[in-house]
């Protein structure tokens, strides 16, 4: 009898220019297939050395027909606002933007080729699955509609969840680097934070890129090789 191959739903948080790490995680750790769904939680660029290559990987997967669903992080937001706003440009540089410029070999955000800018500009701030809400940072449960506050989705480090306001779903995000122990502990809660600080290999318990398979709630890690 022929074995039925089931699809998987993977979530990967803050990559921050760690393209070699991402590539190995996808190919050798989780063995991503076209039938799988790959959800990404933002912060693809800045700080790490290979922002352009990270975007090349993700855009390449889309071109090949993979099911790739990114959300926008605060670093993409800063970059998108940097082209034409010098205050945002300075803030972006203070938050790791120089690494992204270097990876493209340019000096200004406006010089980054349009296909990359368009790819990031088209990313939504959140995604709603039947059982989870995926967002880069957090949701604002102090207002009637948590999905109306994009600032919180990009920047907040709140761990609050009011499931009755999001139809019983749990919230998965990144943005705040957590140790592996803290991430594992969070899997049993309504607020899962997956960022293991891939770009911070010197910090205790960090320095890996995580992937969570949503149906089995299985965590996989790839240490930073960038």
Short mmCIF file of N, CA, C and O in Angstrom, two decimals, residues 101-191:
data_model
loop_
_atom_site.label_atom_id
_atom_site.label_comp_id
_atom_site.label_asym_id
_atom_site.label_seq_id
_atom_site.Cartn_x
_atom_site.Cartn_y
_atom_site.Cartn_z
N UNK A 101 22.50 47.22 3.70
CA UNK A 101 23.09 48.01 2.61
C UNK A 101 24.35 47.33 2.09
O UNK A 101 24.56 47.23 0.88
N UNK A 102 25.20 46.86 2.99
CA UNK A 102 26.44 46.20 2.59
C UNK A 102 26.16 44.94 1.78
O UNK A 102 26.88 44.62 0.83
N UNK A 103 25.13 44.20 2.17
CA UNK A 103 24.83 42.94 1.46
C UNK A 103 24.37 43.21 0.03
O UNK A 103 24.52 42.36 -0.85
N UNK A 104 23.81 44.41 -0.20
CA UNK A 104 23.40 44.80 -1.56
C UNK A 104 24.47 45.61 -2.27
O UNK A 104 24.35 45.90 -3.47
N UNK A 105 25.51 46.02 -1.53
CA UNK A 105 26.55 46.84 -2.13
C UNK A 105 26.10 48.24 -2.49
O UNK A 105 26.54 48.81 -3.49
N UNK A 106 25.20 48.81 -1.67
CA UNK A 106 24.67 50.16 -1.93
C UNK A 106 24.81 51.02 -0.68
O UNK A 106 25.19 50.53 0.40
N UNK A 107 24.50 52.31 -0.83
CA UNK A 107 24.65 53.26 0.28
C UNK A 107 23.32 53.82 0.79
O UNK A 107 23.29 54.48 1.82
N UNK A 108 22.25 53.56 0.05
CA UNK A 108 20.97 54.16 0.43
C UNK A 108 19.84 53.14 0.24
O UNK A 108 19.90 52.29 -0.66
N UNK A 109 18.81 53.24 1.08
CA UNK A 109 17.69 52.30 0.99
C UNK A 109 17.02 52.34 -0.38
O UNK A 109 16.55 51.31 -0.89
N UNK A 110 16.97 53.53 -0.98
CA UNK A 110 16.31 53.66 -2.28
C UNK A 110 17.07 52.94 -3.40
O UNK A 110 16.50 52.72 -4.48
N UNK A 111 18.33 52.61 -3.16
CA UNK A 111 19.13 51.93 -4.17
C UNK A 111 18.90 50.42 -4.19
O UNK A 111 19.35 49.74 -5.11
N UNK A 112 18.26 49.89 -3.18
CA UNK A 112 17.96 48.46 -3.16
C UNK A 112 16.94 48.17 -4.25
O UNK A 112 15.92 48.85 -4.36
N UNK A 113 17.20 47.17 -5.09
CA UNK A 113 16.36 46.95 -6.28
C UNK A 113 14.88 46.78 -5.94
O UNK A 113 14.50 46.21 -4.91
N UNK A 114 14.05 47.30 -6.84
CA UNK A 114 12.61 47.33 -6.64
C UNK A 114 11.99 45.96 -6.33
O UNK A 114 11.10 45.89 -5.47
N UNK A 115 12.40 44.85 -6.97
CA UNK A 115 11.76 43.57 -6.63
C UNK A 115 11.87 43.21 -5.15
O UNK A 115 10.93 42.64 -4.58
N UNK A 116 12.99 43.55 -4.52
CA UNK A 116 13.15 43.27 -3.09
C UNK A 116 12.25 44.18 -2.26
O UNK A 116 11.62 43.75 -1.29
N UNK A 117 12.23 45.46 -2.64
CA UNK A 117 11.38 46.41 -1.90
C UNK A 117 9.90 46.03 -2.04
O UNK A 117 9.14 46.09 -1.07
N UNK A 118 9.52 45.60 -3.25
CA UNK A 118 8.12 45.22 -3.46
C UNK A 118 7.77 43.96 -2.66
O UNK A 118 6.69 43.87 -2.08
N UNK A 119 8.69 43.00 -2.63
CA UNK A 119 8.46 41.76 -1.87
C UNK A 119 8.18 42.07 -0.40
O UNK A 119 7.25 41.53 0.19
N UNK A 120 8.96 42.99 0.18
CA UNK A 120 8.74 43.35 1.59
C UNK A 120 7.49 44.20 1.78
O UNK A 120 6.75 44.05 2.75
N UNK A 121 7.23 45.11 0.83
CA UNK A 121 6.07 46.00 0.95
C UNK A 121 4.75 45.24 0.87
O UNK A 121 3.73 45.69 1.41
N UNK A 122 4.76 44.09 0.21
CA UNK A 122 3.54 43.30 0.07
C UNK A 122 3.27 42.38 1.25
O UNK A 122 2.22 41.73 1.31
N UNK A 123 4.19 42.33 2.20
CA UNK A 123 4.00 41.46 3.36
C UNK A 123 2.93 42.03 4.29
O UNK A 123 2.98 43.19 4.66
N UNK A 124 1.96 41.22 4.71
CA UNK A 124 0.97 41.69 5.67
C UNK A 124 1.56 41.77 7.08
O UNK A 124 2.65 41.24 7.34
N UNK A 125 0.85 42.43 7.98
CA UNK A 125 1.31 42.57 9.35
C UNK A 125 0.99 41.34 10.21
O UNK A 125 1.57 41.16 11.27
N UNK A 126 0.07 40.51 9.76
CA UNK A 126 -0.29 39.31 10.54
C UNK A 126 -0.96 38.31 9.60
O UNK A 126 -1.36 38.65 8.48
N UNK A 127 -1.05 37.09 10.07
CA UNK A 127 -1.81 36.05 9.36
C UNK A 127 -2.64 35.28 10.37
O UNK A 127 -2.17 34.97 11.47
N UNK A 128 -3.86 34.96 9.96
CA UNK A 128 -4.78 34.23 10.83
C UNK A 128 -4.94 32.81 10.28
O UNK A 128 -5.40 32.63 9.15
N UNK A 129 -4.57 31.83 11.09
CA UNK A 129 -4.78 30.43 10.76
C UNK A 129 -5.97 29.92 11.57
O UNK A 129 -6.44 30.60 12.49
N UNK A 130 -6.48 28.75 11.29
CA UNK A 130 -7.62 28.25 12.07
C UNK A 130 -7.33 28.16 13.56
O UNK A 130 -8.24 28.33 14.39
N UNK A 131 -6.06 27.91 13.93
CA UNK A 131 -5.72 27.67 15.32
C UNK A 131 -4.72 28.66 15.91
O UNK A 131 -4.48 28.67 17.11
N UNK A 132 -4.12 29.50 15.09
CA UNK A 132 -3.11 30.44 15.56
C UNK A 132 -3.24 31.79 14.87
O UNK A 132 -3.73 31.87 13.74
N UNK A 133 -2.76 32.83 15.54
CA UNK A 133 -2.48 34.11 14.91
C UNK A 133 -0.97 34.26 14.85
O UNK A 133 -0.28 34.09 15.87
N UNK A 134 -0.45 34.54 13.67
CA UNK A 134 0.98 34.72 13.48
C UNK A 134 1.28 36.20 13.28
O UNK A 134 0.66 36.86 12.44
N UNK A 135 2.23 36.70 14.06
CA UNK A 135 2.55 38.12 14.03
C UNK A 135 4.02 38.27 14.42
O UNK A 135 4.57 37.41 15.10
N UNK A 136 4.64 39.36 13.98
CA UNK A 136 6.05 39.52 14.32
C UNK A 136 6.25 39.73 15.81
O UNK A 136 7.06 39.06 16.45
N UNK A 137 5.51 40.68 16.40
CA UNK A 137 5.73 41.03 17.80
C UNK A 137 4.54 40.59 18.67
O UNK A 137 4.54 39.50 19.22
N UNK A 138 3.53 41.44 18.79
CA UNK A 138 2.41 41.15 19.70
C UNK A 138 1.11 41.72 19.14
O UNK A 138 1.10 42.36 18.09
N UNK A 139 0.03 41.48 19.87
CA UNK A 139 -1.26 42.08 19.57
C UNK A 139 -1.69 42.96 20.73
O UNK A 139 -1.36 42.68 21.89
N UNK A 140 -2.45 43.99 20.42
CA UNK A 140 -2.94 44.92 21.44
C UNK A 140 -4.35 44.51 21.85
O UNK A 140 -5.32 44.76 21.13
N UNK A 141 -4.46 43.91 23.02
CA UNK A 141 -5.75 43.45 23.51
C UNK A 141 -6.46 44.50 24.36
O UNK A 141 -7.49 44.21 24.95
N UNK A 142 -5.90 45.72 24.40
CA UNK A 142 -6.53 46.81 25.16
C UNK A 142 -7.50 47.60 24.29
O UNK A 142 -8.14 48.53 24.78
N UNK A 143 -7.61 47.25 23.03
CA UNK A 143 -8.53 47.93 22.12
C UNK A 143 -9.54 46.91 21.58
O UNK A 143 -9.28 45.70 21.62
N UNK A 144 -10.67 47.38 21.08
CA UNK A 144 -11.71 46.44 20.63
C UNK A 144 -11.25 45.48 19.54
O UNK A 144 -11.65 44.32 19.52
N UNK A 145 -10.42 45.96 18.62
CA UNK A 145 -9.92 45.10 17.56
C UNK A 145 -8.39 45.02 17.64
O UNK A 145 -7.70 45.97 17.26
N UNK A 146 -7.85 43.91 18.13
CA UNK A 146 -6.39 43.78 18.24
C UNK A 146 -5.68 43.90 16.89
O UNK A 146 -4.50 44.21 16.84
N UNK A 147 -6.41 43.67 15.79
CA UNK A 147 -5.79 43.71 14.47
C UNK A 147 -5.74 45.11 13.88
O UNK A 147 -5.30 45.28 12.74
N UNK A 148 -6.16 46.12 14.65
CA UNK A 148 -6.15 47.49 14.15
C UNK A 148 -4.85 48.23 14.49
O UNK A 148 -4.59 49.29 13.93
N UNK A 149 -4.04 47.65 15.37
CA UNK A 149 -2.85 48.34 15.87
C UNK A 149 -1.59 47.71 15.27
O UNK A 149 -1.05 46.74 15.80
N UNK A 150 -1.13 48.26 14.15
CA UNK A 150 0.05 47.68 13.50
C UNK A 150 1.33 48.00 14.26
O UNK A 150 2.30 47.23 14.19
N UNK A 151 1.36 49.09 15.00
CA UNK A 151 2.54 49.44 15.78
C UNK A 151 2.86 48.35 16.80
O UNK A 151 4.02 47.93 16.95
N UNK A 152 1.84 47.86 17.47
CA UNK A 152 2.03 46.78 18.43
C UNK A 152 2.49 45.51 17.74
O UNK A 152 3.33 44.77 18.25
N UNK A 153 1.95 45.25 16.55
CA UNK A 153 2.33 44.05 15.81
C UNK A 153 3.81 44.05 15.44
O UNK A 153 4.41 42.99 15.28
N UNK A 154 4.39 45.24 15.32
CA UNK A 154 5.79 45.36 14.91
C UNK A 154 6.76 45.49 16.07
O UNK A 154 7.90 45.02 15.98
N UNK A 155 6.33 46.14 17.17
CA UNK A 155 7.28 46.58 18.18
C UNK A 155 7.05 46.06 19.59
O UNK A 155 8.00 46.02 20.39
N UNK A 156 5.84 45.71 19.95
CA UNK A 156 5.54 45.40 21.35
C UNK A 156 6.18 44.09 21.80
O UNK A 156 6.29 43.13 21.04
N UNK A 157 6.56 44.06 23.07
CA UNK A 157 7.08 42.82 23.66
C UNK A 157 6.09 42.22 24.67
O UNK A 157 6.45 41.36 25.48
N UNK A 158 4.86 42.67 24.61
CA UNK A 158 3.83 42.16 25.51
C UNK A 158 3.57 40.67 25.26
O UNK A 158 3.57 40.21 24.12
N UNK A 159 3.34 39.94 26.34
CA UNK A 159 3.02 38.52 26.25
C UNK A 159 1.54 38.26 26.53
O UNK A 159 1.12 37.11 26.63
N UNK A 160 0.76 39.33 26.63
CA UNK A 160 -0.67 39.17 26.95
C UNK A 160 -1.42 38.52 25.78
O UNK A 160 -1.19 38.84 24.62
N UNK A 161 -2.32 37.62 26.12
CA UNK A 161 -3.24 37.03 25.14
C UNK A 161 -4.63 36.97 25.76
O UNK A 161 -4.79 36.50 26.88
N UNK A 162 -5.60 37.45 25.01
CA UNK A 162 -7.01 37.28 25.41
C UNK A 162 -7.68 36.50 24.28
O UNK A 162 -8.12 37.07 23.29
N UNK A 163 -7.72 35.20 24.46
CA UNK A 163 -8.15 34.31 23.38
C UNK A 163 -9.59 34.57 22.94
O UNK A 163 -9.94 34.33 21.78
N UNK A 164 -10.41 35.07 23.86
CA UNK A 164 -11.81 35.32 23.50
C UNK A 164 -11.91 36.43 22.44
O UNK A 164 -12.93 36.53 21.74
N UNK A 165 -10.87 37.25 22.32
CA UNK A 165 -10.89 38.34 21.34
C UNK A 165 -10.38 37.90 19.97
O UNK A 165 -10.48 38.64 18.99
N UNK A 166 -9.80 36.70 19.91
CA UNK A 166 -9.26 36.19 18.64
C UNK A 166 -9.79 34.78 18.37
O UNK A 166 -9.11 33.93 17.81
N UNK A 167 -11.04 34.57 18.82
CA UNK A 167 -11.78 33.33 18.52
C UNK A 167 -11.04 32.08 18.96
O UNK A 167 -11.01 31.07 18.26
N UNK A 168 -10.45 32.16 20.17
CA UNK A 168 -9.85 30.99 20.78
C UNK A 168 -8.47 30.62 20.28
O UNK A 168 -7.91 29.59 20.68
N UNK A 169 -7.90 31.44 19.41
CA UNK A 169 -6.59 31.10 18.84
C UNK A 169 -5.46 31.42 19.82
O UNK A 169 -5.60 32.25 20.71
N UNK A 170 -4.31 30.77 19.62
CA UNK A 170 -3.09 31.09 20.31
C UNK A 170 -2.27 32.04 19.44
O UNK A 170 -2.50 32.13 18.23
N UNK A 171 -1.33 32.75 20.04
CA UNK A 171 -0.53 33.74 19.32
C UNK A 171 0.92 33.27 19.24
O UNK A 171 1.52 32.89 20.25
N UNK A 172 1.46 33.29 18.02
CA UNK A 172 2.87 32.96 17.82
C UNK A 172 3.57 34.16 17.23
O UNK A 172 3.13 34.75 16.24
N UNK A 173 4.70 34.53 17.82
CA UNK A 173 5.48 35.66 17.34
C UNK A 173 6.96 35.43 17.52
O UNK A 173 7.41 34.36 17.96
N UNK A 174 7.72 36.45 17.16
CA UNK A 174 9.16 36.45 17.35
C UNK A 174 9.54 37.72 18.09
O UNK A 174 9.01 38.01 19.14
N UNK A 175 10.50 38.49 17.52
CA UNK A 175 10.85 39.84 17.95
C UNK A 175 11.69 39.89 19.22
O UNK A 175 12.65 40.64 19.29
N UNK A 176 11.32 39.14 20.25
CA UNK A 176 12.03 39.16 21.53
C UNK A 176 12.89 37.91 21.66
O UNK A 176 12.35 36.81 21.78
N UNK A 177 14.22 38.03 21.62
CA UNK A 177 15.07 36.85 21.73
C UNK A 177 14.85 36.12 23.05
O UNK A 177 14.84 36.73 24.12
N UNK A 178 14.68 34.82 22.94
CA UNK A 178 14.45 33.95 24.10
C UNK A 178 15.44 32.80 24.08
O UNK A 178 15.88 32.36 23.02
N UNK A 179 15.76 32.29 25.26
CA UNK A 179 16.60 31.10 25.33
C UNK A 179 15.80 29.89 24.85
O UNK A 179 14.57 29.90 24.81
N UNK A 180 16.51 28.84 24.51
CA UNK A 180 15.83 27.63 24.06
C UNK A 180 14.89 27.10 25.14
O UNK A 180 13.78 26.66 24.85
N UNK A 181 15.31 27.18 26.39
CA UNK A 181 14.47 26.73 27.51
C UNK A 181 13.18 27.53 27.59
O UNK A 181 12.09 26.97 27.78
N UNK A 182 13.29 28.85 27.42
CA UNK A 182 12.10 29.71 27.47
C UNK A 182 11.16 29.41 26.31
O UNK A 182 9.93 29.41 26.48
N UNK A 183 11.71 29.16 25.13
CA UNK A 183 10.87 28.83 23.97
C UNK A 183 10.13 27.53 24.21
O UNK A 183 8.91 27.43 23.97
N UNK A 184 10.82 26.53 24.67
CA UNK A 184 10.19 25.22 24.94
C UNK A 184 9.10 25.35 25.98
O UNK A 184 8.03 24.76 25.85
N UNK A 185 9.35 26.15 27.00
CA UNK A 185 8.34 26.35 28.05
C UNK A 185 7.10 27.03 27.48
O UNK A 185 5.96 26.73 27.86
N UNK A 186 7.31 27.94 26.54
CA UNK A 186 6.20 28.69 25.97
C UNK A 186 5.27 27.86 25.10
O UNK A 186 4.12 28.25 24.85
N UNK A 187 5.73 26.70 24.62
CA UNK A 187 4.90 25.88 23.74
C UNK A 187 3.61 25.42 24.42
O UNK A 187 2.63 25.13 23.75
N UNK A 188 3.62 25.36 25.74
CA UNK A 188 2.44 24.91 26.48
C UNK A 188 1.49 26.05 26.81
O UNK A 188 0.45 25.83 27.43
N UNK A 189 1.83 27.27 26.39
CA UNK A 189 1.02 28.44 26.73
C UNK A 189 0.28 28.96 25.49
O UNK A 189 0.44 28.44 24.39
N UNK A 190 -0.50 30.03 25.70
CA UNK A 190 -1.23 30.65 24.60
C UNK A 190 -0.40 31.69 23.87
O UNK A 190 -0.85 32.26 22.87
N UNK A 191 0.82 31.93 24.33
CA UNK A 191 1.70 32.97 23.74
C UNK A 191 3.08 32.39 23.51
O UNK A 191 3.88 32.26 24.42
#
